[in-house]
PDB file of C-alpha atoms in Angstrom:
ATOM      1  CA  LYS P   1     -14.660 -18.546 -11.396  1.00  0.00           C
ATOM      2  CA  GLU P   2     -11.878 -21.072 -10.831  1.00  0.00           C
ATOM      3  CA  LYS P   3      -9.693 -19.165 -13.286  1.00  0.00           C
ATOM      4  CA  HIS P   4      -9.867 -15.983 -11.210  1.00  0.00           C
ATOM      5  CA  LYS P   5     -10.255 -17.330  -7.719  1.00  0.00           C
ATOM      6  CA  ILE P   6      -7.768 -14.921  -6.080  1.00  0.00           C
ATOM      7  CA  LEU P   7      -9.449 -11.915  -7.707  1.00  0.00           C
ATOM      8  CA  HIS P   8     -12.836 -13.219  -6.616  1.00  0.00           C
ATOM      9  CA  ARG P   9     -11.541 -13.598  -3.097  1.00  0.00           C
ATOM     10  CA  LEU P  10     -10.025 -10.094  -3.072  1.00  0.00           C
ATOM     11  CA  LEU P  11     -13.282  -8.639  -4.369  1.00  0.00           C
ATOM     12  CA  GLN P  12     -15.346 -10.405  -1.739  1.00  0.00           C
ATOM     13  CA  ASN P  13     -13.059  -9.724   1.226  1.00  0.00           C
ATOM     14  CA  SER P  14     -13.608  -6.589   3.207  1.00  0.00           C
ATOM     15  CA  SER P  15      -9.857  -6.118   3.262  1.00  0.00           C
ATOM     16  CA  SER P  16      -8.105  -2.855   3.919  1.00  0.00           C
ATOM     17  CA  PRO P  17      -4.702  -1.833   2.550  1.00  0.00           C
ATOM     18  CA  VAL P  18      -3.058  -2.563   5.880  1.00  0.00           C
ATOM     19  CA  ASP P  19      -4.106  -6.196   5.517  1.00  0.00           C
ATOM     20  CA  LEU P  20      -2.480  -6.394   2.124  1.00  0.00           C
TER      21      LEU P  20
ATOM     22  CA  SER B   1     -21.804  19.334 -23.671  1.00  0.00           C
ATOM     23  CA  ASN B   2     -25.354  18.361 -22.771  1.00  0.00           C
ATOM     24  CA  ARG B   3     -26.320  19.858 -19.414  1.00  0.00           C
ATOM     25  CA  ASP B   4     -29.724  18.123 -19.387  1.00  0.00           C
ATOM     26  CA  SER B   5     -28.242  14.639 -19.336  1.00  0.00           C
ATOM     27  CA  SER B   6     -25.519  15.507 -16.809  1.00  0.00           C
ATOM     28  CA  PRO B   7     -25.817  13.992 -13.331  1.00  0.00           C
ATOM     29  CA  PRO B   8     -26.793  16.456 -10.580  1.00  0.00           C
ATOM     30  CA  ASP B   9     -23.892  18.430  -9.109  1.00  0.00           C
ATOM     31  CA  ASN B  10     -24.420  16.831  -5.685  1.00  0.00           C
ATOM     32  CA  ASP B  11     -23.945  13.360  -7.149  1.00  0.00           C
ATOM     33  CA  LEU B  12     -20.798  14.431  -8.905  1.00  0.00           C
ATOM     34  CA  GLU B  13     -19.380  16.092  -5.815  1.00  0.00           C
ATOM     35  CA  HIS B  14     -20.111  13.014  -3.786  1.00  0.00           C
ATOM     36  CA  LEU B  15     -18.485  10.755  -6.364  1.00  0.00           C
ATOM     37  CA  SER B  16     -15.489  13.045  -6.601  1.00  0.00           C
ATOM     38  CA  GLU B  17     -15.023  13.049  -2.812  1.00  0.00           C
ATOM     39  CA  ASN B  18     -15.486   9.283  -2.683  1.00  0.00           C
ATOM     40  CA  ILE B  19     -12.842   8.670  -5.370  1.00  0.00           C
ATOM     41  CA  CYS B  20     -10.304  11.100  -3.892  1.00  0.00           C
ATOM     42  CA  LYS B  21     -10.751   9.575  -0.442  1.00  0.00           C
ATOM     43  CA  SER B  22     -10.434   6.047  -1.867  1.00  0.00           C
ATOM     44  CA  HIS B  23      -7.272   7.053  -3.696  1.00  0.00           C
ATOM     45  CA  MET B  24      -5.670   8.423  -0.537  1.00  0.00           C
ATOM     46  CA  GLU B  25      -6.677   5.365   1.497  1.00  0.00           C
ATOM     47  CA  THR B  26      -5.207   2.926  -0.983  1.00  0.00           C
ATOM     48  CA  CYS B  27      -2.230   4.688  -2.541  1.00  0.00           C
ATOM     49  CA  GLN B  28       0.346   2.312  -0.972  1.00  0.00           C
ATOM     50  CA  TYR B  29       2.754   5.146  -0.122  1.00  0.00           C
ATOM     51  CA  LEU B  30       1.985   8.686   0.943  1.00  0.00           C
ATOM     52  CA  ARG B  31       3.539  11.439  -1.129  1.00  0.00           C
ATOM     53  CA  GLU B  32       5.670  12.533   1.858  1.00  0.00           C
ATOM     54  CA  GLU B  33       7.037   9.005   2.219  1.00  0.00           C
ATOM     55  CA  LEU B  34       8.107   9.027  -1.413  1.00  0.00           C
ATOM     56  CA  GLN B  35      10.246  12.158  -1.184  1.00  0.00           C
ATOM     57  CA  PRO B  36      13.435  11.239  -3.086  1.00  0.00           C
ATOM     58  CA  SER B  37      15.475  12.822  -0.299  1.00  0.00           C
ATOM     59  CA  ASN B  38      14.238  10.079   2.054  1.00  0.00           C
ATOM     60  CA  TRP B  39      15.627   7.279  -0.082  1.00  0.00           C
ATOM     61  CA  GLN B  40      18.896   6.242  -1.660  1.00  0.00           C
ATOM     62  CA  THR B  41      19.312   6.200  -5.388  1.00  0.00           C
ATOM     63  CA  VAL B  42      20.590   2.861  -6.646  1.00  0.00           C
ATOM     64  CA  LEU B  43      24.382   2.914  -6.355  1.00  0.00           C
ATOM     65  CA  GLN B  44      26.837   1.244  -8.725  1.00  0.00           C
ATOM     66  CA  THR B  45      27.216  -1.808  -6.452  1.00  0.00           C
ATOM     67  CA  ASP B  46      23.425  -2.256  -6.249  1.00  0.00           C
ATOM     68  CA  LEU B  47      23.189  -1.731  -9.976  1.00  0.00           C
ATOM     69  CA  ASP B  48      25.683  -4.544 -10.589  1.00  0.00           C
ATOM     70  CA  THR B  49      23.626  -6.804  -8.339  1.00  0.00           C
ATOM     71  CA  TYR B  50      20.424  -6.071 -10.260  1.00  0.00           C
ATOM     72  CA  GLN B  51      22.113  -6.403 -13.644  1.00  0.00           C
ATOM     73  CA  LYS B  52      23.727  -9.718 -12.699  1.00  0.00           C
ATOM     74  CA  LYS B  53      20.436 -11.250 -11.658  1.00  0.00           C
ATOM     75  CA  SER B  54      19.140 -13.896 -13.991  1.00  0.00           C
ATOM     76  CA  GLN B  55      16.256 -12.875 -16.212  1.00  0.00           C
ATOM     77  CA  GLU B  56      14.034 -15.235 -14.235  1.00  0.00           C
ATOM     78  CA  ASP B  57      14.997 -13.756 -10.860  1.00  0.00           C
ATOM     79  CA  MET B  58      14.495 -10.189 -12.062  1.00  0.00           C
ATOM     80  CA  TRP B  59      11.095 -11.029 -13.564  1.00  0.00           C
ATOM     81  CA  GLN B  60      10.124 -12.674 -10.315  1.00  0.00           C
ATOM     82  CA  LEU B  61      11.149  -9.599  -8.290  1.00  0.00           C
ATOM     83  CA  CYS B  62       9.183  -7.312 -10.624  1.00  0.00           C
ATOM     84  CA  ALA B  63       6.192  -9.660 -10.593  1.00  0.00           C
ATOM     85  CA  VAL B  64       6.109  -9.497  -6.794  1.00  0.00           C
ATOM     86  CA  LYS B  65       6.369  -5.683  -6.756  1.00  0.00           C
ATOM     87  CA  VAL B  66       3.717  -5.267  -9.459  1.00  0.00           C
ATOM     88  CA  THR B  67       1.388  -7.670  -7.660  1.00  0.00           C
ATOM     89  CA  GLU B  68       1.765  -5.756  -4.391  1.00  0.00           C
ATOM     90  CA  ALA B  69       0.920  -2.521  -6.177  1.00  0.00           C
ATOM     91  CA  VAL B  70      -2.034  -4.111  -8.003  1.00  0.00           C
ATOM     92  CA  GLN B  71      -3.559  -5.290  -4.722  1.00  0.00           C
ATOM     93  CA  TYR B  72      -3.873  -1.670  -3.648  1.00  0.00           C
ATOM     94  CA  VAL B  73      -5.527  -0.866  -6.979  1.00  0.00           C
ATOM     95  CA  VAL B  74      -8.072  -3.646  -6.404  1.00  0.00           C
ATOM     96  CA  GLU B  75      -8.821  -2.075  -3.047  1.00  0.00           C
ATOM     97  CA  PHE B  76      -9.132   1.344  -4.728  1.00  0.00           C
ATOM     98  CA  ALA B  77     -11.620  -0.029  -7.249  1.00  0.00           C
ATOM     99  CA  LYS B  78     -13.714  -1.682  -4.539  1.00  0.00           C
ATOM    100  CA  ARG B  79     -14.160   1.642  -2.763  1.00  0.00           C
ATOM    101  CA  ILE B  80     -15.321   3.554  -5.842  1.00  0.00           C
ATOM    102  CA  ASP B  81     -19.079   4.099  -5.641  1.00  0.00           C
ATOM    103  CA  GLY B  82     -20.734   1.961  -8.281  1.00  0.00           C
ATOM    104  CA  PHE B  83     -17.882  -0.479  -8.897  1.00  0.00           C
ATOM    105  CA  MET B  84     -19.136  -3.198  -6.562  1.00  0.00           C
ATOM    106  CA  GLU B  85     -22.616  -2.857  -8.095  1.00  0.00           C
ATOM    107  CA  LEU B  86     -21.262  -3.965 -11.480  1.00  0.00           C
ATOM    108  CA  CYS B  87     -21.552  -7.669 -12.217  1.00  0.00           C
ATOM    109  CA  GLN B  88     -18.572  -9.699 -11.084  1.00  0.00           C
ATOM    110  CA  ASN B  89     -17.535 -10.515 -14.641  1.00  0.00           C
ATOM    111  CA  ASP B  90     -17.160  -6.801 -15.380  1.00  0.00           C
ATOM    112  CA  GLN B  91     -15.311  -6.094 -12.134  1.00  0.00           C
ATOM    113  CA  ILE B  92     -12.768  -8.725 -13.140  1.00  0.00           C
ATOM    114  CA  VAL B  93     -12.572  -7.560 -16.761  1.00  0.00           C
ATOM    115  CA  LEU B  94     -11.893  -3.962 -15.638  1.00  0.00           C
ATOM    116  CA  LEU B  95      -9.251  -5.021 -13.129  1.00  0.00           C
ATOM    117  CA  LYS B  96      -7.514  -7.407 -15.508  1.00  0.00           C
ATOM    118  CA  ALA B  97      -7.408  -4.769 -18.209  1.00  0.00           C
ATOM    119  CA  GLY B  98      -6.797  -1.667 -16.128  1.00  0.00           C
ATOM    120  CA  SER B  99      -5.033  -2.402 -12.848  1.00  0.00           C
ATOM    121  CA  LEU B 100      -1.566  -2.287 -14.375  1.00  0.00           C
ATOM    122  CA  GLU B 101      -2.420   0.970 -16.133  1.00  0.00           C
ATOM    123  CA  VAL B 102      -3.387   2.477 -12.779  1.00  0.00           C
ATOM    124  CA  VAL B 103      -0.086   1.273 -11.312  1.00  0.00           C
ATOM    125  CA  PHE B 104       1.632   3.167 -14.151  1.00  0.00           C
ATOM    126  CA  VAL B 105      -0.454   6.273 -13.429  1.00  0.00           C
ATOM    127  CA  ARG B 106       0.375   6.043  -9.722  1.00  0.00           C
ATOM    128  CA  MET B 107       4.038   5.707 -10.659  1.00  0.00           C
ATOM    129  CA  CYS B 108       4.178   9.444 -11.368  1.00  0.00           C
ATOM    130  CA  ARG B 109       3.940   9.968  -7.592  1.00  0.00           C
ATOM    131  CA  ALA B 110       7.081   7.882  -7.191  1.00  0.00           C
ATOM    132  CA  TYR B 111       9.084   9.338 -10.057  1.00  0.00           C
ATOM    133  CA  ASN B 112      12.043  11.685  -9.646  1.00  0.00           C
ATOM    134  CA  SER B 113      12.303  13.846 -12.733  1.00  0.00           C
ATOM    135  CA  GLN B 114      15.657  15.267 -11.580  1.00  0.00           C
ATOM    136  CA  ASN B 115      17.467  12.046 -12.444  1.00  0.00           C
ATOM    137  CA  ASN B 116      14.823   9.957 -14.256  1.00  0.00           C
ATOM    138  CA  THR B 117      14.474   7.378 -11.472  1.00  0.00           C
ATOM    139  CA  VAL B 118      11.480   5.619 -10.000  1.00  0.00           C
ATOM    140  CA  PHE B 119      10.856   4.179  -6.540  1.00  0.00           C
ATOM    141  CA  PHE B 120      11.485   0.439  -6.719  1.00  0.00           C
ATOM    142  CA  ASP B 121      12.552  -2.100  -4.087  1.00  0.00           C
ATOM    143  CA  SER B 122      13.005   0.660  -1.452  1.00  0.00           C
ATOM    144  CA  LYS B 123      15.341   2.735  -3.619  1.00  0.00           C
ATOM    145  CA  TYR B 124      15.126   5.206  -6.495  1.00  0.00           C
ATOM    146  CA  ALA B 125      16.083   3.267  -9.607  1.00  0.00           C
ATOM    147  CA  GLY B 126      16.929   4.301 -13.161  1.00  0.00           C
ATOM    148  CA  SER B 127      15.924   2.310 -16.216  1.00  0.00           C
ATOM    149  CA  GLU B 128      19.313   0.530 -16.273  1.00  0.00           C
ATOM    150  CA  VAL B 129      18.265  -1.343 -13.093  1.00  0.00           C
ATOM    151  CA  PHE B 130      15.759  -3.305 -15.179  1.00  0.00           C
ATOM    152  CA  LYS B 131      18.233  -4.379 -17.851  1.00  0.00           C
ATOM    153  CA  ALA B 132      18.178  -8.041 -16.762  1.00  0.00           C
ATOM    154  CA  LEU B 133      14.506  -8.242 -17.727  1.00  0.00           C
ATOM    155  CA  GLY B 134      15.692  -8.144 -21.312  1.00  0.00           C
ATOM    156  CA  CYS B 135      12.949  -5.833 -22.516  1.00  0.00           C
ATOM    157  CA  ASP B 136      14.278  -2.292 -22.916  1.00  0.00           C
ATOM    158  CA  ASP B 137      11.489  -1.728 -25.444  1.00  0.00           C
ATOM    159  CA  LEU B 138       9.025  -1.938 -22.557  1.00  0.00           C
ATOM    160  CA  ILE B 139      11.023  -0.139 -19.865  1.00  0.00           C
ATOM    161  CA  SER B 140      11.717   3.020 -21.884  1.00  0.00           C
ATOM    162  CA  PRO B 141       8.047   3.793 -22.622  1.00  0.00           C
ATOM    163  CA  VAL B 142       7.142   3.211 -18.970  1.00  0.00           C
ATOM    164  CA  PHE B 143       9.745   5.784 -17.873  1.00  0.00           C
ATOM    165  CA  GLU B 144       8.635   8.145 -20.650  1.00  0.00           C
ATOM    166  CA  PHE B 145       5.065   7.806 -19.474  1.00  0.00           C
ATOM    167  CA  ALA B 146       6.026   8.586 -15.862  1.00  0.00           C
ATOM    168  CA  LYS B 147       7.989  11.610 -17.095  1.00  0.00           C
ATOM    169  CA  SER B 148       5.064  12.959 -19.142  1.00  0.00           C
ATOM    170  CA  LEU B 149       2.545  12.477 -16.382  1.00  0.00           C
ATOM    171  CA  THR B 150       4.857  13.986 -13.752  1.00  0.00           C
ATOM    172  CA  SER B 151       5.345  17.062 -15.923  1.00  0.00           C
ATOM    173  CA  LEU B 152       1.603  17.805 -15.541  1.00  0.00           C
ATOM    174  CA  GLN B 153       2.155  18.193 -11.777  1.00  0.00           C
ATOM    175  CA  LEU B 154      -1.210  16.695 -10.952  1.00  0.00           C
ATOM    176  CA  SER B 155      -2.604  17.024  -7.454  1.00  0.00           C
ATOM    177  CA  GLU B 156      -3.489  13.891  -5.478  1.00  0.00           C
ATOM    178  CA  ASP B 157      -7.195  14.451  -6.212  1.00  0.00           C
ATOM    179  CA  GLU B 158      -6.497  14.810  -9.925  1.00  0.00           C
ATOM    180  CA  ILE B 159      -4.427  11.590  -9.903  1.00  0.00           C
ATOM    181  CA  GLY B 160      -7.233   9.799  -8.031  1.00  0.00           C
ATOM    182  CA  LEU B 161      -9.911  10.839 -10.518  1.00  0.00           C
ATOM    183  CA  PHE B 162      -7.682  10.194 -13.513  1.00  0.00           C
ATOM    184  CA  SER B 163      -6.887   6.695 -12.160  1.00  0.00           C
ATOM    185  CA  ALA B 164     -10.586   5.975 -11.704  1.00  0.00           C
ATOM    186  CA  TYR B 165     -11.262   7.177 -15.256  1.00  0.00           C
ATOM    187  CA  VAL B 166      -8.575   4.858 -16.657  1.00  0.00           C
ATOM    188  CA  LEU B 167      -9.846   1.924 -14.590  1.00  0.00           C
ATOM    189  CA  MET B 168     -13.483   2.329 -15.641  1.00  0.00           C
ATOM    190  CA  SER B 169     -12.757   2.219 -19.361  1.00  0.00           C
ATOM    191  CA  ALA B 170     -15.956   1.150 -21.065  1.00  0.00           C
ATOM    192  CA  ASP B 171     -14.125   0.019 -24.198  1.00  0.00           C
ATOM    193  CA  ARG B 172     -12.626  -3.129 -22.645  1.00  0.00           C
ATOM    194  CA  SER B 173     -13.405  -6.380 -24.421  1.00  0.00           C
ATOM    195  CA  TRP B 174     -15.700  -8.912 -22.742  1.00  0.00           C
ATOM    196  CA  LEU B 175     -17.742  -6.445 -20.669  1.00  0.00           C
ATOM    197  CA  GLN B 176     -21.271  -7.777 -20.133  1.00  0.00           C
ATOM    198  CA  GLU B 177     -22.895  -4.521 -18.992  1.00  0.00           C
ATOM    199  CA  LYS B 178     -21.027  -2.024 -21.099  1.00  0.00           C
ATOM    200  CA  THR B 179     -23.671   0.684 -20.677  1.00  0.00           C
ATOM    201  CA  ARG B 180     -23.388   0.661 -16.876  1.00  0.00           C
ATOM    202  CA  VAL B 181     -19.601   1.017 -17.109  1.00  0.00           C
ATOM    203  CA  GLU B 182     -20.017   3.780 -19.701  1.00  0.00           C
ATOM    204  CA  LYS B 183     -22.330   5.715 -17.377  1.00  0.00           C
ATOM    205  CA  LEU B 184     -19.907   5.381 -14.479  1.00  0.00           C
ATOM    206  CA  GLN B 185     -16.955   6.418 -16.619  1.00  0.00           C
ATOM    207  CA  GLN B 186     -18.881   9.382 -17.976  1.00  0.00           C
ATOM    208  CA  LYS B 187     -19.654  10.580 -14.441  1.00  0.00           C
ATOM    209  CA  ILE B 188     -15.987  10.248 -13.487  1.00  0.00           C
ATOM    210  CA  LYS B 189     -14.990  12.170 -16.602  1.00  0.00           C
ATOM    211  CA  ILE B 190     -17.287  15.077 -15.732  1.00  0.00           C
ATOM    212  CA  ALA B 191     -16.043  15.017 -12.127  1.00  0.00           C
ATOM    213  CA  LEU B 192     -12.465  15.187 -13.414  1.00  0.00           C
ATOM    214  CA  GLN B 193     -13.340  18.018 -15.800  1.00  0.00           C
ATOM    215  CA  ASN B 194     -14.986  19.936 -12.960  1.00  0.00           C
ATOM    216  CA  LEU B 195     -11.974  19.451 -10.736  1.00  0.00           C
ATOM    217  CA  LEU B 196      -9.560  20.604 -13.443  1.00  0.00           C
ATOM    218  CA  GLN B 197     -11.752  23.633 -14.014  1.00  0.00           C
ATOM    219  CA  LYS B 198     -11.928  24.347 -10.278  1.00  0.00           C
ATOM    220  CA  ASN B 199      -8.148  24.077 -10.072  1.00  0.00           C
ATOM    221  CA  GLN B 200      -7.965  26.549 -12.972  1.00  0.00           C
ATOM    222  CA  ARG B 201      -6.042  24.147 -15.151  1.00  0.00           C
ATOM    223  CA  ASP B 202      -5.170  25.051 -18.663  1.00  0.00           C
ATOM    224  CA  GLU B 203      -7.655  23.506 -21.109  1.00  0.00           C
ATOM    225  CA  GLY B 204      -4.751  21.759 -22.796  1.00  0.00           C
ATOM    226  CA  ILE B 205      -4.246  19.538 -19.769  1.00  0.00           C
ATOM    227  CA  LEU B 206      -7.421  17.640 -20.541  1.00  0.00           C
ATOM    228  CA  PHE B 207      -6.204  16.910 -24.043  1.00  0.00           C
ATOM    229  CA  HIS B 208      -2.838  15.863 -22.616  1.00  0.00           C
ATOM    230  CA  LEU B 209      -4.594  13.494 -20.197  1.00  0.00           C
ATOM    231  CA  TRP B 210      -6.558  11.841 -22.996  1.00  0.00           C
ATOM    232  CA  ILE B 211      -3.348  11.294 -24.922  1.00  0.00           C
ATOM    233  CA  LEU B 212      -1.892   9.675 -21.827  1.00  0.00           C
ATOM    234  CA  VAL B 213      -4.930   7.413 -21.526  1.00  0.00           C
ATOM    235  CA  ILE B 214      -4.224   6.155 -25.018  1.00  0.00           C
ATOM    236  CA  PHE B 215      -0.564   5.787 -24.143  1.00  0.00           C
ATOM    237  CA  THR B 216      -1.319   3.638 -21.090  1.00  0.00           C
ATOM    238  CA  HIS B 217      -3.295   1.307 -23.330  1.00  0.00           C
ATOM    239  CA  LEU B 218      -0.347   1.015 -25.687  1.00  0.00           C
ATOM    240  CA  ILE B 219       2.046   0.261 -22.846  1.00  0.00           C
ATOM    241  CA  THR B 220      -0.228  -2.452 -21.564  1.00  0.00           C
ATOM    242  CA  VAL B 221      -0.542  -4.046 -24.954  1.00  0.00           C
ATOM    243  CA  SER B 222       3.228  -4.031 -25.178  1.00  0.00           C
ATOM    244  CA  GLN B 223       3.495  -5.372 -21.620  1.00  0.00           C
ATOM    245  CA  VAL B 224       1.183  -8.256 -22.278  1.00  0.00           C
ATOM    246  CA  LYS B 225       2.952  -9.167 -25.485  1.00  0.00           C
ATOM    247  CA  ILE B 226       6.326  -9.214 -23.789  1.00  0.00           C
ATOM    248  CA  LEU B 227       5.032 -11.155 -20.830  1.00  0.00           C
ATOM    249  CA  LEU B 228       3.556 -13.729 -23.097  1.00  0.00           C
ATOM    250  CA  ARG B 229       6.728 -13.958 -25.090  1.00  0.00           C
ATOM    251  CA  THR B 230       9.306 -14.077 -22.344  1.00  0.00           C
ATOM    252  CA  VAL B 231       7.719 -15.162 -19.109  1.00  0.00           C
ATOM    253  CA  LEU B 232       4.440 -16.937 -19.439  1.00  0.00           C
ATOM    254  CA  SER B 233       5.569 -18.778 -22.522  1.00  0.00           C
ATOM    255  CA  ALA B 234       7.363 -22.083 -22.393  1.00  0.00           C
ATOM    256  CA  LEU B 235      10.664 -20.411 -21.479  1.00  0.00           C
ATOM    257  CA  TYR B 236      10.354 -20.705 -17.712  1.00  0.00           C
ATOM    258  CA  PRO B 237       7.211 -22.661 -16.974  1.00  0.00           C
ATOM    259  CA  GLU B 238       8.641 -24.049 -13.751  1.00  0.00           C
ATOM    260  CA  THR B 239       9.609 -20.601 -12.418  1.00  0.00           C
ATOM    261  CA  VAL B 240       6.254 -19.155 -13.308  1.00  0.00           C
ATOM    262  CA  HIS B 241       4.463 -22.069 -11.714  1.00  0.00           C
ATOM    263  CA  THR B 242       6.368 -22.121  -8.436  1.00  0.00           C
ATOM    264  CA  ARG B 243       7.688 -18.613  -7.868  1.00  0.00           C
ATOM    265  CA  PHE B 244       5.272 -16.106  -9.404  1.00  0.00           C
ATOM    266  CA  PRO B 245       2.435 -14.714  -7.272  1.00  0.00           C
ATOM    267  CA  PRO B 246      -0.838 -16.496  -8.117  1.00  0.00           C
ATOM    268  CA  LEU B 247      -2.608 -13.142  -8.511  1.00  0.00           C
ATOM    269  CA  TYR B 248      -0.052 -12.073 -11.109  1.00  0.00           C
ATOM    270  CA  LYS B 249      -0.763 -15.209 -13.132  1.00  0.00           C
ATOM    271  CA  GLU B 250      -4.485 -14.566 -12.936  1.00  0.00           C
ATOM    272  CA  LEU B 251      -4.105 -10.981 -14.064  1.00  0.00           C
ATOM    273  CA  PHE B 252      -1.670 -11.468 -16.898  1.00  0.00           C
ATOM    274  CA  GLY B 253      -2.067 -15.110 -17.817  1.00  0.00           C
ATOM    275  CA  SER B 254      -4.626 -14.936 -20.550  1.00  0.00           C
TER     276      SER B 254
END
């Protein structure tokens, strides 16, 4: 998990493209 | 080929709508915004600036642009019905293996076949802009790929479904629930076939698309090799550590 923490975060966030 | 094992038409229509909508919501730039007439083509002075950049600086610029584009692909994947139900290992495997390929597929929306340029850094840029990267053997196939895909004149819906098909490749190494990915990919494939049929596409286009799928895999293999050799190797460890986006390192590190 530590190795892919940003990806994990992106996958868990309910982000929308405007937030990117 | 086997109607009995095909998902019901309603399911497929729903999936198709979901993927096309997700594509439009996460495509980074609308097609209208990408009209070449709205943007400058890289001029000689700009070209000199790009070509005089150090290899490190140019890699950093490209890493930032690729990472921005990949973030939209992650968002695309998340909105595809079924993707978030896969185990997290497989979500990460599919994104690590396929997000760059989807960026390449999406590139055909931002490619000007009149002068062989692609939208980059708010301008339309030819392959010579990327000379400082020192990897012409990678840049040429990427432009060739964009040219081939553009020549198919795919609609936005076709690009969306094709992107989803590429992303959900069940043949990636390290998948834990390969069968679930296979089922999802199979549904996307049928949805794409139905759409091509509905749009009265020549049967040859499907064959052409499969060839392009294989081609995207080859480009990525080449990409990874070059990245490992020139950037993530011991050449510029300090640059990579301090100036490359963390997401980029996660995606292409190992």
